[in-house]
Amino acid sequence: MTALGGPVRMLGETLVVETPKGEEGRFFTFSARAFALAAIAALLFSVAAALVAWPLHPLAALAIVVAGATILLVLGAVWLWMMLPTARRFASYATEIERERARFERLFANMPDIGVLYDASGVSQQGNAAARALFGGEEHELKGRLIGECFAAEQRDIVSRYFERALNGEVIEFESVVLDDREGRIPVWTTFVPVVGGGTILGVFGIAKDLRPLRILEREVLFETERFRSLFDINHEPMLQLGADRRIMRANAAFERISGYGSGELIGATSGLFSPEGTEESRESAYRRVMAGEAFEVESQIRCKDGRILPLMVALIPMARGTEIEGYYLVMRDLTAQRTFERREEMTREKLRELYRLATVPQEELEPLLARVLDFGRRMLGMEIGYVLGIDGDDFVIRAKGGSGRFTIGERVPIVRTLSRYVLESEVPLVVNDVRESAMRDDVAADGEPWRCFLGTTISVEGIRFGCLAFSSKYLRETPFDANDLDFVKLMAALLGSAFERDRRARTLGELALRDPLTGLANRTMLAQRLEREIAHAKRNGGELGILFLDLDGFKDVNDRFGHAVGDRLLAEVGRRLLSVVRGDELAARIGGDEFVVVLNDLQSDSLERCTKRIERSLTQPYVGSELAIGVSIGSAVLGRDGNDPSALLGAADAEMYRAKQARRDVGVR
């Protein structure tokens, strides 16, 4: 018997008790006994017969012995033939018993946990290597110890009760403390397993798992848990922990702060609680990626409890246990400040691009571009109305506007009635964040105006104040004007001044090629260009435009009687008289010979009839002494009524002039 004789013997008893002993076993035993009795009877009969027959006839005696042996062999063969399957089965039982003994021996000897086999009285029969290492001593020293001797004193009563329950057939598990060979206290997880055979409890197998490594692991887990709590709960960046079902398991204070939701509202909810509309597809894609074990970052947004939308950079980190993904973490970074900075940088770049475009725009596009630039400035500054105001005497003239202000382009406004007059008094921009809270609240210019905030600066052309650039709004800005806004307006004003300066120079140079050298009036080329612009301007702003076509009566007689030199002086005087009777923003042109055209760009303030009468009175006065006198025939045309392009308007006015001249001839006027 090996060193494990005690437990192996107990296992053997258990297996033997459990061996099948039904009808097959009883028949096997009965047949074996019957064969043995028959064999003995045959042997005795053969011996007796041989002894009796030997003296009479030795051969007969020998035959009797052979017959008896034959009977024994036949009976043995029959029995073996009948009993061979049963014998084989009994041999397999024996083999299984031996296999189970060997298996139990290996399990008991190599089990890493402490194992002790007790009999029904609680006396140890055998301990494995782990038990010997813990309690010390050799194999024989462990045998015969009572179960209570291995446990701490305060544990012995409860251990005895649990042992009794195990003897009643229960499997008992409990935590306790055992004493090692130096009386050291070892925490263990103990299991009592009853050893049952044939319905009888033969003993108890005690298994104790050393909990010291587990206690170390628990302390490490507690430490890691505290570290995680510090990382998660106290982290200044918003964090969420979600399960595989997408429900929030945990939210830190930073997330509650930025979202406005409390932990009671978040725990158990899904991320749909704070997801903006239209993000379902992106949320589904991100969920599939993180649950596949991928960690990644993605830009996203959350809808706060108060309705605000916050831009975020979100890191999704899978929460894995082994190969299974149990959920994921969301670590967020608020991008509001970054987006604000990016928007400001983009606005600055956009400002510079647009202002550079203004600085390099061809002069023929200056007027329409001014409105676009003002609209751009309003958008950048968050203002409603923008004006470019030019100084003309005591008035401001609206040169360009952006937005739906009550003033129209070309309208004159007394300087003393505007807040912009303060702009002319200072070299720095005028900034009013709230008119009602400033010293200007009682100013005459603020009376009755809906403006709440104002920003303006001067525009200079060739070192002389040309006017000012002004923006106003009836709504307060979210933030007061800052240095960037002031620099933007000053740069815009400087470039506007440069553009107007280039425009003025271009006009001066252009007029040399577009003026009639004799009269100083516009020539046919300048008339065509100006008429195109005025028609486009009138169509865009809803103004009324008219032209007068003039032809001198009797001019040919002056040339014939006095020569061309006198005729030229007469034409030059006609040019001077025309300039004296038309307004500064109207155009007078000589298109050839003694034919002239006047363009009236605002019929609301100067009708065709009044202008025609002024021209007739001026041109019919005597020239170069009383001996020279000429007349004038005038035809008119109105945009929309007589045509929509220069050719049509000139043709209509020429036809009407011809009819007027014919009527004068009919009454004797040449």
Tab-separated table of N, CA, C and O in Angstrom, residues 286-360:
chain	number	residue	atom	x	y	z
A	286	ALA	N	-20.438	54.604	-34.649
A	286	ALA	CA	-19.443	54.647	-33.573
A	286	ALA	C	-19.653	53.492	-32.600
A	286	ALA	O	-18.682	52.895	-32.114
A	287	TYR	N	-20.913	53.162	-32.310
A	287	TYR	CA	-21.197	52.057	-31.375
A	287	TYR	C	-20.678	50.734	-31.943
A	287	TYR	O	-20.061	49.936	-31.219
A	288	ARG	N	-20.892	50.497	-33.222
A	288	ARG	CA	-20.413	49.243	-33.827
A	288	ARG	C	-18.889	49.162	-33.770
A	288	ARG	O	-18.322	48.093	-33.501
A	289	ARG	N	-18.218	50.272	-34.010
A	289	ARG	CA	-16.758	50.259	-34.000
A	289	ARG	C	-16.201	49.984	-32.607
A	289	ARG	O	-15.296	49.161	-32.445
A	290	VAL	N	-16.744	50.657	-31.590
A	290	VAL	CA	-16.193	50.477	-30.244
A	290	VAL	C	-16.533	49.103	-29.693
A	290	VAL	O	-15.733	48.492	-28.970
A	291	MET	N	-17.717	48.558	-30.035
A	291	MET	CA	-18.068	47.222	-29.552
A	291	MET	C	-17.296	46.134	-30.303
A	291	MET	O	-17.285	44.980	-29.867
A	292	ALA	N	-16.652	46.507	-31.407
A	292	ALA	CA	-15.763	45.572	-32.094
A	292	ALA	C	-14.356	45.615	-31.509
A	292	ALA	O	-13.458	44.921	-31.992
A	293	GLY	N	-14.159	46.440	-30.465
A	293	GLY	CA	-12.874	46.493	-29.779
A	293	GLY	C	-11.969	47.610	-30.240
A	293	GLY	O	-10.816	47.678	-29.825
A	294	GLU	N	-12.468	48.546	-31.066
A	294	GLU	CA	-11.632	49.624	-31.598
A	294	GLU	C	-11.737	50.855	-30.705
A	294	GLU	O	-12.827	51.268	-30.310
A	295	ALA	N	-10.599	51.428	-30.363
A	295	ALA	CA	-10.551	52.698	-29.642
A	295	ALA	C	-10.232	53.802	-30.644
A	295	ALA	O	-9.297	53.683	-31.431
A	296	PHE	N	-10.973	54.897	-30.616
A	296	PHE	CA	-10.790	55.949	-31.609
A	296	PHE	C	-11.366	57.258	-31.091
A	296	PHE	O	-12.052	57.297	-30.063
A	297	GLU	N	-11.060	58.338	-31.815
A	297	GLU	CA	-11.580	59.668	-31.507
A	297	GLU	C	-12.447	60.147	-32.663
A	297	GLU	O	-12.174	59.836	-33.823
A	298	VAL	N	-13.463	60.916	-32.338
A	298	VAL	CA	-14.357	61.438	-33.364
A	298	VAL	C	-14.932	62.761	-32.870
A	298	VAL	O	-15.152	62.950	-31.666
A	299	GLU	N	-15.125	63.695	-33.796
A	299	GLU	CA	-15.768	64.959	-33.444
A	299	GLU	C	-17.274	64.737	-33.364
A	299	GLU	O	-17.860	64.061	-34.202
A	300	SER	N	-17.881	65.323	-32.340
A	300	SER	CA	-19.317	65.138	-32.144
A	300	SER	C	-19.880	66.375	-31.466
A	300	SER	O	-19.188	67.387	-31.310
A	301	GLN	N	-21.152	66.271	-31.058
A	301	GLN	CA	-21.837	67.360	-30.369
A	301	GLN	C	-22.740	66.766	-29.297
A	301	GLN	O	-23.136	65.593	-29.379
A	302	ILE	N	-23.055	67.572	-28.290
A	302	ILE	CA	-24.089	67.194	-27.341
A	302	ILE	C	-25.076	68.352	-27.201
A	302	ILE	O	-24.705	69.522	-27.360
A	303	ARG	N	-26.314	67.983	-26.934
A	303	ARG	CA	-27.352	68.980	-26.683
A	303	ARG	C	-27.518	69.091	-25.174
A	303	ARG	O	-27.915	68.140	-24.497
A	304	CYS	N	-27.186	70.260	-24.628
A	304	CYS	CA	-27.276	70.467	-23.186
A	304	CYS	C	-28.743	70.547	-22.763
A	304	CYS	O	-29.650	70.691	-23.580
A	305	LYS	N	-28.945	70.489	-21.467
A	305	LYS	CA	-30.298	70.510	-20.941
A	305	LYS	C	-31.006	71.816	-21.275
A	305	LYS	O	-32.225	71.845	-21.475
A	306	ASP	N	-30.231	72.921	-21.369
A	306	ASP	CA	-30.829	74.218	-21.695
A	306	ASP	C	-30.956	74.446	-23.203
A	306	ASP	O	-31.332	75.534	-23.632
A	307	GLY	N	-30.628	73.433	-24.012
A	307	GLY	CA	-30.801	73.536	-25.459
A	307	GLY	C	-29.548	73.919	-26.221
A	307	GLY	O	-29.525	73.848	-27.455
A	308	ARG	N	-28.488	74.336	-25.528
A	308	ARG	CA	-27.255	74.699	-26.218
A	308	ARG	C	-26.617	73.465	-26.853
A	308	ARG	O	-26.705	72.373	-26.321
A	309	ILE	N	-25.955	73.679	-27.994
A	309	ILE	CA	-25.220	72.610	-28.667
A	309	ILE	C	-23.729	72.862	-28.468
A	309	ILE	O	-23.219	73.922	-28.834
A	310	LEU	N	-23.052	71.888	-27.864
A	310	LEU	CA	-21.624	72.026	-27.606
A	310	LEU	C	-20.840	71.128	-28.559
A	310	LEU	O	-21.137	69.938	-28.685
A	311	PRO	N	-19.814	71.666	-29.227
A	311	PRO	CA	-18.935	70.819	-30.043
A	311	PRO	C	-17.932	70.102	-29.142
A	311	PRO	O	-17.381	70.697	-28.202
A	312	LEU	N	-17.672	68.823	-29.425
A	312	LEU	CA	-16.788	68.020	-28.584
A	312	LEU	C	-15.867	67.165	-29.444
A	312	LEU	O	-16.211	66.802	-30.566
A	313	MET	N	-14.705	66.848	-28.892
A	313	MET	CA	-13.870	65.776	-29.402
A	313	MET	C	-14.042	64.610	-28.433
A	313	MET	O	-13.742	64.732	-27.240
A	314	VAL	N	-14.575	63.482	-28.914
A	314	VAL	CA	-14.940	62.353	-28.055
A	314	VAL	C	-14.021	61.179	-28.353
A	314	VAL	O	-13.874	60.771	-29.507
A	315	ALA	N	-13.383	60.649	-27.294
A	315	ALA	CA	-12.609	59.414	-27.396
A	315	ALA	C	-13.478	58.264	-26.914
A	315	ALA	O	-14.022	58.317	-25.805
A	316	LEU	N	-13.651	57.235	-27.738
A	316	LEU	CA	-14.425	56.048	-27.381
A	316	LEU	C	-13.442	54.921	-27.078
A	316	LEU	O	-12.619	54.559	-27.928
A	317	ILE	N	-13.514	54.376	-25.869
A	317	ILE	CA	-12.575	53.359	-25.408
A	317	ILE	C	-13.366	52.129	-24.996
A	317	ILE	O	-14.222	52.213	-24.102
A	318	PRO	N	-13.140	50.968	-25.625
A	318	PRO	CA	-13.892	49.763	-25.255
A	318	PRO	C	-13.542	49.310	-23.843
A	318	PRO	O	-12.403	49.426	-23.398
A	319	MET	N	-14.529	48.793	-23.130
A	319	MET	CA	-14.358	48.260	-21.777
A	319	MET	C	-14.396	46.744	-21.902
A	319	MET	O	-15.465	46.149	-22.070
A	320	ALA	N	-13.208	46.100	-21.862
A	320	ALA	CA	-13.094	44.679	-22.176
A	320	ALA	C	-12.835	43.871	-20.915
A	320	ALA	O	-12.153	44.311	-19.993
A	321	ARG	N	-13.408	42.661	-20.890
A	321	ARG	CA	-13.068	41.646	-19.899
A	321	ARG	C	-12.703	40.395	-20.682
A	321	ARG	O	-13.568	39.694	-21.202
A	322	GLY	N	-11.396	40.144	-20.752
A	322	GLY	CA	-10.934	39.066	-21.616
A	322	GLY	C	-11.176	39.446	-23.068
A	322	GLY	O	-10.752	40.488	-23.542
A	323	THR	N	-11.866	38.593	-23.760
A	323	THR	CA	-12.177	38.854	-25.173
A	323	THR	C	-13.572	39.439	-25.356
A	323	THR	O	-13.986	39.706	-26.479
A	324	GLU	N	-14.281	39.648	-24.261
A	324	GLU	CA	-15.663	40.143	-24.348
A	324	GLU	C	-15.697	41.636	-24.049
A	324	GLU	O	-15.100	42.105	-23.071
A	325	ILE	N	-16.378	42.402	-24.910
A	325	ILE	CA	-16.548	43.844	-24.708
A	325	ILE	C	-17.827	44.058	-23.900
A	325	ILE	O	-18.928	43.767	-24.374
A	326	GLU	N	-17.676	44.553	-22.668
A	326	GLU	CA	-18.823	44.720	-21.784
A	326	GLU	C	-19.447	46.104	-21.867
A	326	GLU	O	-20.514	46.341	-21.307
A	327	GLY	N	-18.789	47.017	-22.531
A	327	GLY	CA	-19.290	48.383	-22.637
A	327	GLY	C	-18.180	49.278	-23.163
A	327	GLY	O	-17.213	48.811	-23.772
A	328	TYR	N	-18.272	50.553	-22.883
A	328	TYR	CA	-17.265	51.476	-23.382
A	328	TYR	C	-17.305	52.774	-22.581
A	328	TYR	O	-18.276	53.079	-21.878
A	329	TYR	N	-16.198	53.510	-22.665
A	329	TYR	CA	-16.067	54.803	-22.013
A	329	TYR	C	-16.109	55.906	-23.074
A	329	TYR	O	-15.662	55.716	-24.209
A	330	LEU	N	-16.645	57.047	-22.685
A	330	LEU	CA	-16.606	58.254	-23.504
A	330	LEU	C	-15.815	59.305	-22.733
A	330	LEU	O	-16.206	59.684	-21.625
A	331	VAL	N	-14.707	59.747	-23.309
A	331	VAL	CA	-13.905	60.818	-22.726
A	331	VAL	C	-13.998	62.002	-23.676
A	331	VAL	O	-13.671	61.882	-24.866
A	332	MET	N	-14.462	63.145	-23.170
A	332	MET	CA	-14.815	64.267	-24.035
A	332	MET	C	-13.923	65.477	-23.753
A	332	MET	O	-13.468	65.684	-22.637
A	333	ARG	N	-13.724	66.274	-24.798
A	333	ARG	CA	-12.995	67.530	-24.673
A	333	ARG	C	-13.827	68.617	-25.344
A	333	ARG	O	-14.178	68.513	-26.516
A	334	ASP	N	-14.158	69.651	-24.584
A	334	ASP	CA	-14.996	70.742	-25.081
A	334	ASP	C	-14.213	71.549	-26.114
A	334	ASP	O	-13.113	72.041	-25.840
A	335	LEU	N	-14.779	71.653	-27.313
A	335	LEU	CA	-14.121	72.370	-28.408
A	335	LEU	C	-14.666	73.777	-28.603
A	335	LEU	O	-14.350	74.416	-29.607
A	336	THR	N	-15.477	74.262	-27.648
A	336	THR	CA	-16.108	75.576	-27.829
A	336	THR	C	-15.073	76.673	-28.013
A	336	THR	O	-15.150	77.477	-28.950
A	337	ALA	N	-14.073	76.703	-27.119
A	337	ALA	CA	-13.048	77.750	-27.209
A	337	ALA	C	-12.259	77.606	-28.510
A	337	ALA	O	-11.954	78.602	-29.179
A	338	GLN	N	-11.937	76.371	-28.885
A	338	GLN	CA	-11.187	76.145	-30.117
A	338	GLN	C	-11.993	76.566	-31.333
A	338	GLN	O	-11.466	77.207	-32.249
A	339	ARG	N	-13.303	76.208	-31.348
A	339	ARG	CA	-14.141	76.594	-32.483
A	339	ARG	C	-14.285	78.119	-32.544
A	339	ARG	O	-14.312	78.701	-33.629
A	340	THR	N	-14.409	78.763	-31.376
A	340	THR	CA	-14.505	80.227	-31.348
A	340	THR	C	-13.247	80.845	-31.940
A	340	THR	O	-13.311	81.780	-32.748
A	341	PHE	N	-12.101	80.309	-31.534
A	341	PHE	CA	-10.833	80.819	-32.068
A	341	PHE	C	-10.747	80.572	-33.569
A	341	PHE	O	-10.327	81.452	-34.327
A	342	GLU	N	-11.149	79.370	-34.004
A	342	GLU	CA	-11.094	79.059	-35.434
A	342	GLU	C	-12.013	79.963	-36.231
A	342	GLU	O	-11.662	80.418	-37.322
A	343	ARG	N	-13.240	80.194	-35.676
A	343	ARG	CA	-14.155	81.101	-36.379
A	343	ARG	C	-13.572	82.506	-36.459
A	343	ARG	O	-13.687	83.174	-37.497
A	344	ARG	N	-12.954	82.949	-35.371
A	344	ARG	CA	-12.367	84.293	-35.390
A	344	ARG	C	-11.230	84.366	-36.400
A	344	ARG	O	-11.093	85.350	-37.134
A	345	GLU	N	-10.406	83.303	-36.444
A	345	GLU	CA	-9.315	83.283	-37.407
A	345	GLU	C	-9.850	83.262	-38.839
A	345	GLU	O	-9.337	83.964	-39.714
A	346	GLU	N	-10.887	82.450	-39.071
A	346	GLU	CA	-11.470	82.387	-40.404
A	346	GLU	C	-12.105	83.720	-40.786
A	346	GLU	O	-11.986	84.171	-41.934
A	347	MET	N	-12.775	84.361	-39.811
A	347	MET	CA	-13.357	85.666	-40.092
A	347	MET	C	-12.269	86.680	-40.417
A	347	MET	O	-12.433	87.520	-41.310
A	348	THR	N	-11.155	86.604	-39.694
A	348	THR	CA	-10.057	87.524	-39.972
A	348	THR	C	-9.519	87.305	-41.377
A	348	THR	O	-9.273	88.260	-42.126
A	349	ARG	N	-9.327	86.016	-41.739
A	349	ARG	CA	-8.854	85.729	-43.091
A	349	ARG	C	-9.861	86.185	-44.134
A	349	ARG	O	-9.487	86.717	-45.183
A	350	GLU	N	-11.151	85.961	-43.843
A	350	GLU	CA	-12.183	86.382	-44.786
A	350	GLU	C	-12.213	87.906	-44.909
A	350	GLU	O	-12.385	88.453	-46.002
A	351	LYS	N	-12.022	88.580	-43.778
A	351	LYS	CA	-11.972	90.043	-43.819
A	351	LYS	C	-10.841	90.514	-44.724
A	351	LYS	O	-11.029	91.381	-45.588
A	352	LEU	N	-9.673	89.919	-44.529
A	352	LEU	CA	-8.523	90.349	-45.314
A	352	LEU	C	-8.714	90.030	-46.794
A	352	LEU	O	-8.344	90.827	-47.661
A	353	ARG	N	-9.291	88.847	-47.083
A	353	ARG	CA	-9.537	88.507	-48.497
A	353	ARG	C	-10.476	89.508	-49.148
A	353	ARG	O	-10.239	89.964	-50.267
A	354	GLU	N	-11.567	89.837	-48.453
A	354	GLU	CA	-12.548	90.745	-49.047
A	354	GLU	C	-11.993	92.157	-49.177
A	354	GLU	O	-12.217	92.842	-50.183
A	355	LEU	N	-11.244	92.586	-48.161
A	355	LEU	CA	-10.678	93.932	-48.229
A	355	LEU	C	-9.585	94.008	-49.297
A	355	LEU	O	-9.433	95.031	-49.967
A	356	TYR	N	-8.834	92.924	-49.453
A	356	TYR	CA	-7.845	92.905	-50.530
A	356	TYR	C	-8.538	92.984	-51.887
A	356	TYR	O	-8.070	93.662	-52.804
A	357	ARG	N	-9.658	92.318	-51.992
A	357	ARG	CA	-10.416	92.394	-53.245
A	357	ARG	C	-10.864	93.822	-53.501
A	357	ARG	O	-10.831	94.307	-54.636
A	358	LEU	N	-11.294	94.490	-52.446
A	358	LEU	CA	-11.699	95.887	-52.595
A	358	LEU	C	-10.523	96.742	-53.057
A	358	LEU	O	-10.677	97.627	-53.896
A	359	ALA	N	-9.343	96.447	-52.503
A	359	ALA	CA	-8.182	97.260	-52.830
A	359	ALA	C	-7.736	97.068	-54.277
A	359	ALA	O	-7.070	97.937	-54.836
A	360	THR	N	-8.076	95.934	-54.876
A	360	THR	CA	-7.598	95.642	-56.231
A	360	THR	C	-8.706	95.604	-57.270
A	360	THR	O	-8.459	95.206	-58.405
